Every structure is written in C-alpha cells, then in structure tokens.
Coordinates of N, CA and C in Angstrom, one line a residue:
X1 N -2.7 -30.1 -7.2 CA -1.9 -29.1 -7.9 C -2.0 -27.7 -7.2
X2 N -0.8 -27.1 -7.1 CA -0.8 -25.8 -6.4 C -1.4 -24.7 -7.3
X3 N -2.1 -23.8 -6.7 CA -2.7 -22.7 -7.4 C -1.6 -21.7 -7.9
X4 N -1.7 -21.1 -9.0 CA -0.7 -20.2 -9.5 C -0.7 -19.0 -8.6
X5 N 0.5 -18.4 -8.4 CA 0.7 -17.2 -7.5 C -0.1 -16.1 -8.1
X6 N -1.0 -15.4 -7.4 CA -1.7 -14.3 -7.9 C -0.8 -13.1 -8.1
X7 N -1.2 -12.2 -9.1 CA -0.4 -11.0 -9.3 C -0.9 -9.9 -8.3
X8 N -2.2 -9.9 -8.1 CA -2.8 -8.9 -7.2 C -3.8 -9.6 -6.2
X9 N -3.7 -9.2 -5.0 CA -4.6 -9.7 -4.0 C -5.3 -8.5 -3.3
X10 N -6.6 -8.5 -3.4 CA -7.4 -7.4 -2.8 C -8.1 -8.1 -1.5
X11 N -7.5 -7.8 -0.4 CA -8.1 -8.3 0.9 C -8.8 -7.3 1.6
X12 N -9.9 -7.7 2.3 CA -10.7 -6.8 3.0 C -11.3 -7.4 4.3
X13 N -11.6 -6.5 5.2 CA -12.3 -6.9 6.4 C -13.3 -5.9 6.8
X14 N -14.3 -6.3 7.5 CA -15.4 -5.4 8.0 C -16.4 -5.0 6.9
X15 N -17.2 -4.1 7.1 CA -18.3 -3.8 6.2 C -17.9 -2.9 5.0
X16 N -17.1 -3.4 4.1 CA -16.7 -2.7 3.0 C -17.7 -3.0 1.8
X17 N -18.3 -1.9 1.2 CA -19.2 -2.2 0.1 C -18.6 -3.0 -1.0
X18 N -19.3 -4.1 -1.3 CA -18.7 -5.0 -2.3 C -18.6 -4.4 -3.7
X19 N -19.5 -3.4 -4.0 CA -19.5 -2.8 -5.3 C -18.2 -2.0 -5.6
X20 N -17.6 -1.5 -4.5 CA -16.3 -0.8 -4.6 C -15.2 -1.8 -5.0
X21 N -15.2 -3.0 -4.3 CA -14.2 -4.0 -4.6 C -14.4 -4.6 -6.0
X22 N -15.6 -4.8 -6.4 CA -15.9 -5.4 -7.7 C -15.5 -4.4 -8.8
X23 N -15.7 -3.1 -8.6 CA -15.3 -2.1 -9.6 C -13.8 -2.1 -9.8
X24 N -13.1 -2.2 -8.7 CA -11.6 -2.2 -8.8 C -11.2 -3.5 -9.6
X25 N -11.7 -4.6 -9.2 CA -11.4 -5.9 -9.9 C -11.6 -5.8 -11.4
X26 N -12.8 -5.2 -11.8 CA -13.1 -5.1 -13.2 C -12.2 -4.1 -13.9
X27 N -11.8 -3.1 -13.2 CA -10.9 -2.0 -13.8 C -9.5 -2.5 -14.1
X28 N -9.0 -3.5 -13.3 CA -7.6 -3.9 -13.5 C -7.6 -5.2 -14.4
X29 N -8.7 -5.7 -14.7 CA -8.7 -7.0 -15.4 C -8.1 -6.9 -16.8
X30 N -7.1 -7.8 -17.1 CA -6.6 -7.9 -18.4 C -6.2 -9.4 -18.6
X31 N -6.1 -9.8 -19.8 CA -5.7 -11.2 -20.1 C -4.4 -11.5 -19.4
X32 N -4.3 -12.6 -18.7 CA -3.1 -13.0 -18.0 C -3.0 -12.6 -16.6
X33 N -3.8 -11.6 -16.1 CA -3.7 -11.2 -14.7 C -4.4 -12.2 -13.8
X34 N -3.7 -12.6 -12.8 CA -4.3 -13.5 -11.8 C -4.6 -12.7 -10.6
X35 N -5.9 -12.5 -10.3 CA -6.5 -11.7 -9.3 C -7.2 -12.5 -8.3
X36 N -6.9 -12.2 -7.0 CA -7.6 -12.9 -5.9 C -8.2 -11.9 -4.9
X37 N -9.5 -12.1 -4.6 CA -10.1 -11.3 -3.5 C -10.4 -12.2 -2.3
X38 N -10.1 -11.7 -1.2 CA -10.3 -12.5 0.0 C -10.7 -11.6 1.2
X39 N -11.6 -12.2 2.0 CA -12.1 -11.6 3.2 C -11.2 -12.1 4.4
X40 N -10.9 -11.2 5.3 CA -10.0 -11.5 6.4 C -10.7 -11.2 7.7
X41 N -10.3 -11.9 8.8 CA -10.8 -11.6 10.1 C -10.1 -10.4 10.6
X42 N -10.8 -9.6 11.4 CA -10.2 -8.4 12.0 C -9.1 -8.7 12.9
X43 N -8.0 -7.9 13.0 CA -6.9 -8.1 13.9 C -7.0 -7.1 15.1
X44 N -6.7 -7.6 16.2 CA -6.8 -6.8 17.4 C -5.4 -6.2 17.6
X45 N -5.3 -4.9 17.6 CA -4.0 -4.2 17.9 C -4.3 -2.9 18.5
X46 N -3.3 -2.3 19.1 CA -3.5 -1.0 19.8 C -2.3 -0.2 19.7
X47 N -2.4 1.1 19.8 CA -1.3 2.0 19.8 C -0.6 1.9 18.5
X48 N 0.8 2.0 18.6 CA 1.6 2.0 17.3 C 1.5 0.7 16.6
X49 N 1.1 -0.4 17.3 CA 1.1 -1.7 16.6 C -0.1 -1.7 15.6
X50 N -1.0 -0.8 15.7 CA -2.1 -0.8 14.7 C -1.5 -0.5 13.3
X51 N -0.4 0.2 13.2 CA 0.2 0.4 11.9 C 0.7 -0.9 11.2
X52 N 1.0 -1.9 12.0 CA 1.5 -3.1 11.4 C 0.3 -4.1 11.1
X53 N -0.9 -3.8 11.6 CA -2.0 -4.6 11.3 C -2.6 -4.4 10.0
X54 N -3.5 -5.2 9.6 CA -4.2 -5.1 8.3 C -5.2 -3.9 8.4
X55 N -5.4 -3.3 7.2 CA -6.4 -2.2 7.2 C -7.7 -2.7 6.6
X56 N -8.7 -1.8 6.5 CA -10.0 -2.3 6.0 C -9.9 -2.9 4.6
X57 N -9.1 -2.3 3.8 CA -8.9 -2.8 2.4 C -7.4 -2.8 2.2
X58 N -6.8 -3.9 1.8 CA -5.3 -3.9 1.5 C -5.1 -4.5 0.2
X59 N -4.4 -3.8 -0.6 CA -4.0 -4.3 -2.0 C -2.6 -4.8 -1.9
X60 N -2.4 -6.1 -2.2 CA -1.1 -6.7 -2.2 C -0.6 -6.9 -3.7
X61 N 0.5 -6.3 -4.0 CA 1.2 -6.5 -5.3 C 2.3 -7.5 -5.1
X62 N 2.1 -8.7 -5.6 CA 3.1 -9.7 -5.4 C 4.3 -9.5 -6.3
X63 N 5.4 -10.2 -6.0 CA 6.6 -10.2 -6.9 C 6.3 -10.6 -8.3
X64 N 5.3 -11.6 -8.4 CA 5.0 -12.1 -9.7 C 4.4 -11.0 -10.6
X65 N 3.8 -10.0 -10.0 CA 3.2 -8.9 -10.8 C 4.3 -8.1 -11.6
X66 N 5.4 -7.9 -10.9 CA 6.5 -7.2 -11.5 C 7.4 -8.0 -12.4
X67 N 7.3 -9.3 -12.3 CA 8.2 -10.2 -13.1 C 7.3 -11.2 -13.9
X68 N 6.3 -10.6 -14.5 CA 5.4 -11.4 -15.4 C 6.2 -11.9 -16.6
X69 N 6.3 -13.2 -16.9 CA 7.1 -13.6 -18.0 C 6.5 -13.3 -19.4
X70 N 5.2 -13.0 -19.4 CA 4.6 -12.6 -20.7 C 4.7 -11.2 -21.0
X71 N 5.1 -10.4 -20.0 CA 5.3 -9.0 -20.2 C 4.0 -8.1 -20.3
X72 N 2.9 -8.8 -19.9 CA 1.6 -8.0 -20.0 C 1.3 -7.2 -18.8
X73 N 2.1 -7.5 -17.7 CA 1.9 -6.8 -16.5 C 3.0 -5.8 -16.2
X74 N 3.2 -5.4 -14.9 CA 4.3 -4.5 -14.6 C 4.2 -3.2 -15.4
X75 N 5.2 -2.8 -16.1 CA 5.2 -1.5 -16.8 C 4.0 -1.3 -17.8
X76 N 3.7 -2.4 -18.5 CA 2.6 -2.3 -19.4 C 1.3 -2.1 -18.8
X77 N 1.1 -2.7 -17.6 CA -0.2 -2.6 -16.9 C -0.2 -1.5 -15.9
X78 N 0.9 -0.8 -15.7 CA 1.0 0.2 -14.6 C 0.0 1.3 -14.8
X79 N -0.3 1.9 -16.0 CA -1.3 3.0 -16.1 C -2.7 2.5 -15.7
X80 N -3.0 1.2 -16.0 CA -4.3 0.7 -15.7 C -4.4 0.5 -14.2
X81 N -3.4 0.0 -13.5 CA -3.4 -0.2 -12.1 C -3.5 1.2 -11.4
X82 N -2.7 2.1 -11.9 CA -2.6 3.4 -11.3 C -4.0 4.1 -11.3
X83 N -4.7 4.1 -12.4 CA -6.0 4.7 -12.5 C -7.0 4.0 -11.6
X84 N -7.0 2.7 -11.6 CA -7.9 1.9 -10.8 C -7.7 2.1 -9.3
X85 N -6.4 2.1 -8.9 CA -6.1 2.3 -7.5 C -6.4 3.7 -7.0
X86 N -6.2 4.7 -7.8 CA -6.6 6.0 -7.4 C -8.1 6.1 -7.2
X87 N -8.9 5.5 -8.1 CA -10.3 5.5 -8.0 C -10.8 4.7 -6.7
X88 N -10.1 3.6 -6.5 CA -10.4 2.8 -5.3 C -10.1 3.7 -4.0
X89 N -9.0 4.4 -4.0 CA -8.7 5.2 -2.9 C -9.7 6.3 -2.6
X90 N -10.1 7.0 -3.7 CA -11.1 8.0 -3.5 C -12.4 7.5 -2.9
X91 N -12.9 6.4 -3.4 CA -14.1 5.8 -3.0 C -14.0 5.3 -1.5
X92 N -12.9 4.7 -1.2 CA -12.7 4.2 0.2 C -12.6 5.4 1.2
X93 N -11.8 6.4 0.8 CA -11.6 7.5 1.8 C -12.8 8.3 2.0
X94 N -13.8 8.2 1.1 CA -15.1 8.9 1.2 C -16.0 8.2 2.2
X95 N -15.7 7.0 2.5 CA -16.5 6.2 3.5 C -16.4 6.8 4.9
X96 N -17.5 6.7 5.7 CA -17.4 7.2 7.0 C -16.6 6.1 7.9
X97 N -15.7 6.6 8.7 CA -15.0 5.7 9.6 C -14.6 6.5 10.8
X98 N -14.4 5.7 11.9 CA -14.1 6.3 13.2 C -12.7 6.9 13.2
X99 N -12.6 8.2 13.4 CA -11.3 8.9 13.5 C -10.9 9.1 14.9
X100 N -9.6 9.1 15.1 CA -9.1 9.2 16.5 C -9.4 10.6 17.1
X101 N -9.6 10.6 18.4 CA -9.9 11.9 19.1 C -8.7 12.8 19.0
X102 N -8.9 14.1 18.7 CA -7.8 15.0 18.5 C -7.0 15.2 19.8
X103 N -5.7 15.1 19.8 CA -4.9 15.4 21.0 C -3.6 15.9 20.5
X104 N -2.8 16.5 21.4 CA -1.6 17.1 21.1 C -0.5 16.5 22.0
X105 N 0.6 15.9 21.5 CA 0.8 15.7 20.1 C 0.1 14.6 19.5
X106 N -0.2 14.6 18.2 CA -0.9 13.5 17.6 C 0.1 12.3 17.4
X107 N -0.3 11.1 17.9 CA 0.6 10.0 17.8 C 0.7 9.5 16.3
X108 N 1.8 8.9 16.0 CA 2.0 8.5 14.6 C 0.9 7.6 14.1
X109 N 0.4 6.7 15.0 CA -0.6 5.8 14.6 C -1.9 6.4 14.2
X110 N -2.1 7.7 14.7 CA -3.4 8.4 14.4 C -3.3 9.2 13.1
X111 N -2.1 9.2 12.5 CA -1.9 10.1 11.3 C -2.3 9.3 10.1
X112 N -2.5 8.0 10.2 CA -2.8 7.2 9.0 C -4.1 6.5 9.0
X113 N -4.7 6.3 7.8 CA -6.0 5.8 7.7 C -6.1 4.3 8.0
X114 N -7.1 3.9 8.7 CA -7.3 2.4 8.9 C -8.1 1.8 7.8
X115 N -8.4 2.6 6.7 CA -9.3 2.1 5.6 C -8.5 1.5 4.5
X116 N -7.4 2.0 4.1 CA -6.7 1.6 2.9 C -5.2 1.5 3.1
X117 N -4.6 0.5 2.6 CA -3.1 0.4 2.6 C -2.7 -0.4 1.4
X118 N -1.5 -0.2 0.9 CA -0.9 -1.0 -0.2 C 0.3 -1.7 0.2
X119 N 0.4 -3.0 -0.1 CA 1.5 -3.8 0.3 C 2.3 -4.4 -0.9
X120 N 3.6 -4.5 -0.7 CA 4.4 -5.2 -1.7 C 5.5 -6.0 -0.9
X121 N 6.0 -7.0 -1.5 CA 7.1 -7.8 -0.9 C 8.4 -7.0 -0.9
X122 N 9.0 -7.0 0.3 CA 10.3 -6.4 0.4 C 11.4 -7.4 0.1
X123 N 11.3 -8.5 0.8 CA 12.2 -9.7 0.5 C 11.5 -10.9 1.0
X124 N 12.2 -12.0 1.1 CA 11.6 -13.3 1.5 C 11.0 -13.2 2.9
X125 N 11.4 -12.3 3.7 CA 11.0 -12.3 5.1 C 10.2 -11.1 5.5
X126 N 10.0 -10.2 4.7 CA 9.3 -8.9 5.1 C 8.5 -8.3 3.9
X127 N 7.7 -7.4 4.3 CA 6.9 -6.7 3.3 C 6.9 -5.2 3.6
X128 N 6.7 -4.4 2.5 CA 6.5 -3.0 2.6 C 5.0 -2.8 2.8
X129 N 4.6 -1.9 3.7 CA 3.2 -1.4 3.8 C 3.2 0.1 3.6
X130 N 2.5 0.5 2.6 CA 2.3 1.9 2.3 C 1.1 2.4 3.1
X131 N 1.4 3.4 3.9 CA 0.3 4.0 4.8 C -0.3 5.2 4.0
X132 N -1.6 5.4 4.2 CA -2.3 6.5 3.6 C -2.7 7.5 4.7
X133 N -2.4 8.8 4.6 CA -2.8 9.7 5.7 C -4.3 9.8 5.9
X134 N -4.7 10.1 7.1 CA -6.1 10.4 7.4 C -6.5 11.7 6.7
X135 N -7.6 11.7 6.0 CA -8.2 12.9 5.3 C -7.2 13.6 4.4
X136 N -6.6 12.8 3.4 CA -5.8 13.5 2.5 C -6.6 14.3 1.5
X137 N -6.0 15.3 0.9 CA -6.7 16.0 -0.2 C -6.8 15.0 -1.4
X138 N -7.7 15.2 -2.3 CA -7.7 14.4 -3.5 C -6.4 14.3 -4.3
X139 N -5.8 15.5 -4.4 CA -4.5 15.6 -5.1 C -3.4 14.8 -4.4
X140 N -3.4 15.0 -3.0 CA -2.4 14.3 -2.2 C -2.6 12.8 -2.3
X141 N -3.8 12.3 -2.2 CA -4.1 10.9 -2.3 C -3.6 10.3 -3.6
X142 N -4.0 11.0 -4.7 CA -3.6 10.6 -6.1 C -2.0 10.5 -6.2
X143 N -1.4 11.6 -5.7 CA 0.1 11.6 -5.7 C 0.7 10.5 -4.9
X144 N 0.2 10.2 -3.7 CA 0.7 9.2 -2.8 C 0.6 7.8 -3.5
X145 N -0.5 7.5 -4.1 CA -0.7 6.2 -4.7 C 0.1 6.0 -5.9
X146 N 0.1 7.0 -6.8 CA 0.9 7.0 -8.0 C 2.4 6.9 -7.7
X147 N 2.9 7.7 -6.8 CA 4.3 7.6 -6.4 C 4.7 6.3 -5.8
X148 N 3.8 5.7 -5.0 CA 4.2 4.4 -4.5 C 4.2 3.3 -5.5
X149 N 3.3 3.3 -6.5 CA 3.4 2.4 -7.6 C 4.7 2.5 -8.4
X150 N 5.1 3.7 -8.6 CA 6.4 4.0 -9.3 C 7.5 3.4 -8.5
X151 N 7.5 3.7 -7.2 CA 8.5 3.2 -6.3 C 8.6 1.7 -6.3
X152 N 7.4 1.0 -6.2 CA 7.4 -0.4 -6.1 C 7.9 -1.0 -7.4
X153 N 7.5 -0.4 -8.5 CA 8.0 -0.9 -9.8 C 9.5 -0.8 -9.9
X154 N 10.1 0.3 -9.5 CA 11.5 0.5 -9.5 C 12.2 -0.4 -8.6
X155 N 11.7 -0.6 -7.4 CA 12.3 -1.5 -6.4 C 12.4 -2.9 -6.9
X156 N 11.3 -3.4 -7.5 CA 11.3 -4.8 -7.9 C 12.0 -5.1 -9.3
X157 N 12.3 -4.0 -10.0 CA 13.0 -4.2 -11.3 C 14.4 -3.7 -11.2
X158 N 14.9 -3.4 -10.0 CA 16.3 -3.0 -9.9 C 16.6 -1.6 -10.4
X159 N 15.6 -0.7 -10.5 CA 15.8 0.6 -11.0 C 16.0 1.7 -10.0
X160 N 15.9 1.4 -8.7 CA 16.1 2.4 -7.7 C 17.5 2.9 -7.7
X161 N 17.7 4.2 -7.3 CA 19.0 4.7 -7.2 C 19.8 4.1 -6.0
X162 N 21.1 4.0 -6.0 CA 21.8 3.4 -4.9 C 21.6 4.1 -3.6
X163 N 21.4 5.4 -3.6 CA 21.2 6.1 -2.3 C 19.8 5.7 -1.7
X164 N 18.8 5.5 -2.6 CA 17.5 5.1 -2.1 C 17.6 3.6 -1.6
X165 N 18.3 2.8 -2.2 CA 18.5 1.4 -1.7 C 19.2 1.4 -0.4
X166 N 20.1 2.3 -0.2 CA 20.9 2.4 1.1 C 19.9 2.8 2.2
X167 N 19.0 3.8 1.9 CA 18.1 4.2 2.9 C 17.1 3.0 3.3
X168 N 16.6 2.3 2.3 CA 15.7 1.2 2.5 C 16.4 0.1 3.3
X169 N 17.7 -0.1 3.0 CA 18.4 -1.2 3.7 C 18.5 -0.9 5.2
X170 N 18.5 0.4 5.6 CA 18.6 0.7 7.0 C 17.3 0.6 7.7
X171 N 16.2 0.4 7.0 CA 14.9 0.3 7.6 C 14.7 -1.1 8.2
X172 N 14.6 -1.2 9.5 CA 14.4 -2.5 10.1 C 12.9 -2.9 10.3
X173 N 12.5 -3.9 9.6 CA 11.1 -4.3 9.7 C 10.7 -4.7 11.1
X174 N 9.5 -4.4 11.5 CA 8.9 -4.7 12.8 C 7.8 -5.8 12.5
X175 N 8.0 -7.0 13.1 CA 7.0 -8.0 12.8 C 6.9 -8.3 11.3
X176 N 8.0 -8.2 10.6 CA 8.0 -8.5 9.2 C 7.4 -7.4 8.3
X177 N 7.2 -6.2 8.9 CA 6.6 -5.1 8.1 C 7.4 -3.9 8.2
X178 N 7.8 -3.3 7.0 CA 8.5 -2.1 6.9 C 7.5 -1.0 6.4
X179 N 7.4 0.0 7.2 CA 6.3 1.0 7.0 C 6.9 2.1 6.1
X180 N 6.1 2.6 5.1 CA 6.4 3.7 4.2 C 5.2 4.6 4.1
X181 N 5.5 5.8 3.8 CA 4.4 6.8 3.5 C 4.9 7.9 2.5
X182 N 4.0 8.6 1.9 CA 4.3 9.6 1.0 C 4.5 10.9 1.7
X183 N 5.6 11.6 1.3 CA 5.9 12.9 1.9 C 5.4 14.0 1.0
X184 N 4.4 14.8 1.3 CA 3.9 15.8 0.4 C 4.9 16.9 0.1
X185 N 5.7 17.2 1.1 CA 6.7 18.3 0.8 C 7.7 18.0 -0.2
X186 N 8.2 16.8 -0.2 CA 9.3 16.4 -1.1 C 8.7 15.6 -2.3
X187 N 7.5 15.1 -2.2 CA 7.0 14.3 -3.3 C 7.6 12.9 -3.4
X188 N 8.1 12.4 -2.3 CA 8.8 11.1 -2.2 C 8.2 10.2 -1.3
X189 N 8.6 8.9 -1.4 CA 8.2 7.9 -0.4 C 9.3 7.8 0.7
X190 N 8.9 7.8 2.0 CA 9.8 7.8 3.1 C 9.5 6.7 4.1
X191 N 10.5 6.2 4.8 CA 10.2 5.2 5.8 C 9.5 5.9 7.0
X192 N 8.7 5.1 7.7 CA 8.0 5.6 8.9 C 8.4 4.8 10.1
X193 N 8.7 5.5 11.2 CA 9.0 4.8 12.5 C 7.7 4.7 13.2
X194 N 7.2 3.5 13.5 CA 5.9 3.4 14.1 C 5.8 3.9 15.5
X195 N 7.0 4.1 16.2 CA 7.0 4.6 17.6 C 7.3 6.0 17.7
X196 N 8.1 6.5 16.8 CA 8.5 7.9 17.0 C 8.0 8.8 15.9
X197 N 7.6 8.2 14.8 CA 7.0 9.0 13.7 C 8.1 9.8 12.9
X198 N 9.3 9.3 13.0 CA 10.4 10.0 12.3 C 11.0 9.1 11.3
X199 N 11.2 9.6 10.1 CA 11.8 8.8 9.0 C 12.8 9.7 8.2
X200 N 13.6 9.0 7.4 CA 14.5 9.6 6.6 C 13.9 9.7 5.2
X201 N 13.9 10.8 4.6 CA 13.2 11.0 3.3 C 14.0 10.2 2.2
X202 N 13.3 9.4 1.5 CA 13.9 8.6 0.3 C 13.7 9.5 -0.9
X203 N 14.8 9.9 -1.4 CA 14.8 10.8 -2.6 C 14.3 10.1 -3.8

C-alpha cells in the first residue's frame, strides 16, 4: 500500500541539532497533519548552482497541505505554521556556519544562506525555492518567512493577482527549480536570477 502524501517534509543534511528539528515538528503537530522528517546526503555544487541545491534544512510544503479535504490545514493551520517556521528560522540562522569571503561585487550565490530554505510545488515539473538572505535581521527574517507562506497559500488556492501570475509565468525554472526571495524594500516576493541576481518584483 502506498504511503499517504505528507503535508510537510522537513529534510536536513549535515550536523543540524535534532532538538531544533524536533521542536518544529512538535510545534506544527495537529490532528490530520502528515509530517515527514528525512535526512539527505549532501549535494556537491559550486557557484550559482549552489542556489539550486538543497540547504542544511529545507521545509517542503506539498500541494496536499494547501488542498486538505478536511479543511484542518492550509488557512486554518497557517498561523501555527507561520509561528513555528519563524522560530525555526531564528534558531537555524543563529547557528555558526561558513560564510563566503567578502568580495566586490558579491555574487548572487553568496547573498543567500546555505542553512535554510522553504520549498513548494510550482507545477508537475518544477518547484519554488524560497531563498533566505545571509545574516538577515530578526524582523527581516520574520517578514520573509511570513510573506512567503502568504504567497504560497495564495498561489495554490488561485488567489494571486493576474499580474503576479504573469510575472511568475515568465520565470523559467533551472533544473526544475524556480528561485524566489523576499525584497525588503517592497515587502514582496520576487524571482531571483541565479546567474545575474536580477529579478522582477512581484507585487
């Protein structure tokens, strides 16, 4: 018998403290939520391709999460997930990790953290990967994660504005991954070009 599709998958690689992962799992737990935690092998990548690779901890929100037939997840569970994800982000970003050597100009791959990313399905053939900046302020980290969850919910329930859908339709996934990031100036989610670091702001 096939296992039911999980709603949330918390995947990790490397020496991530298990208490951080367990605390997140406990925080999001509700009746009906199918949660899976899995360890992954490290991926070898360099340069801009590191943006397409897995991060130390990656949270996958599957399509099933947004289309739960019992109605216990999605909008009803959103405040729980939002709070738990922000706490997970704070704890992970406080961990020591190797940062890139400063150089000018800073390459786009060096602007984002290798510690945390959030993934959602884009379509049958690709995924969105939400990148987290290196060394964000607590307020910026909270805003980035909360805004992305709002975006993901709107995308999967058909609530995005037509102009936002048009922008996203123009994003060509690379190796099945469409990169997104939070823009502090506009308070929006925007596409990220892994090679040029230029994107069009999604209002």
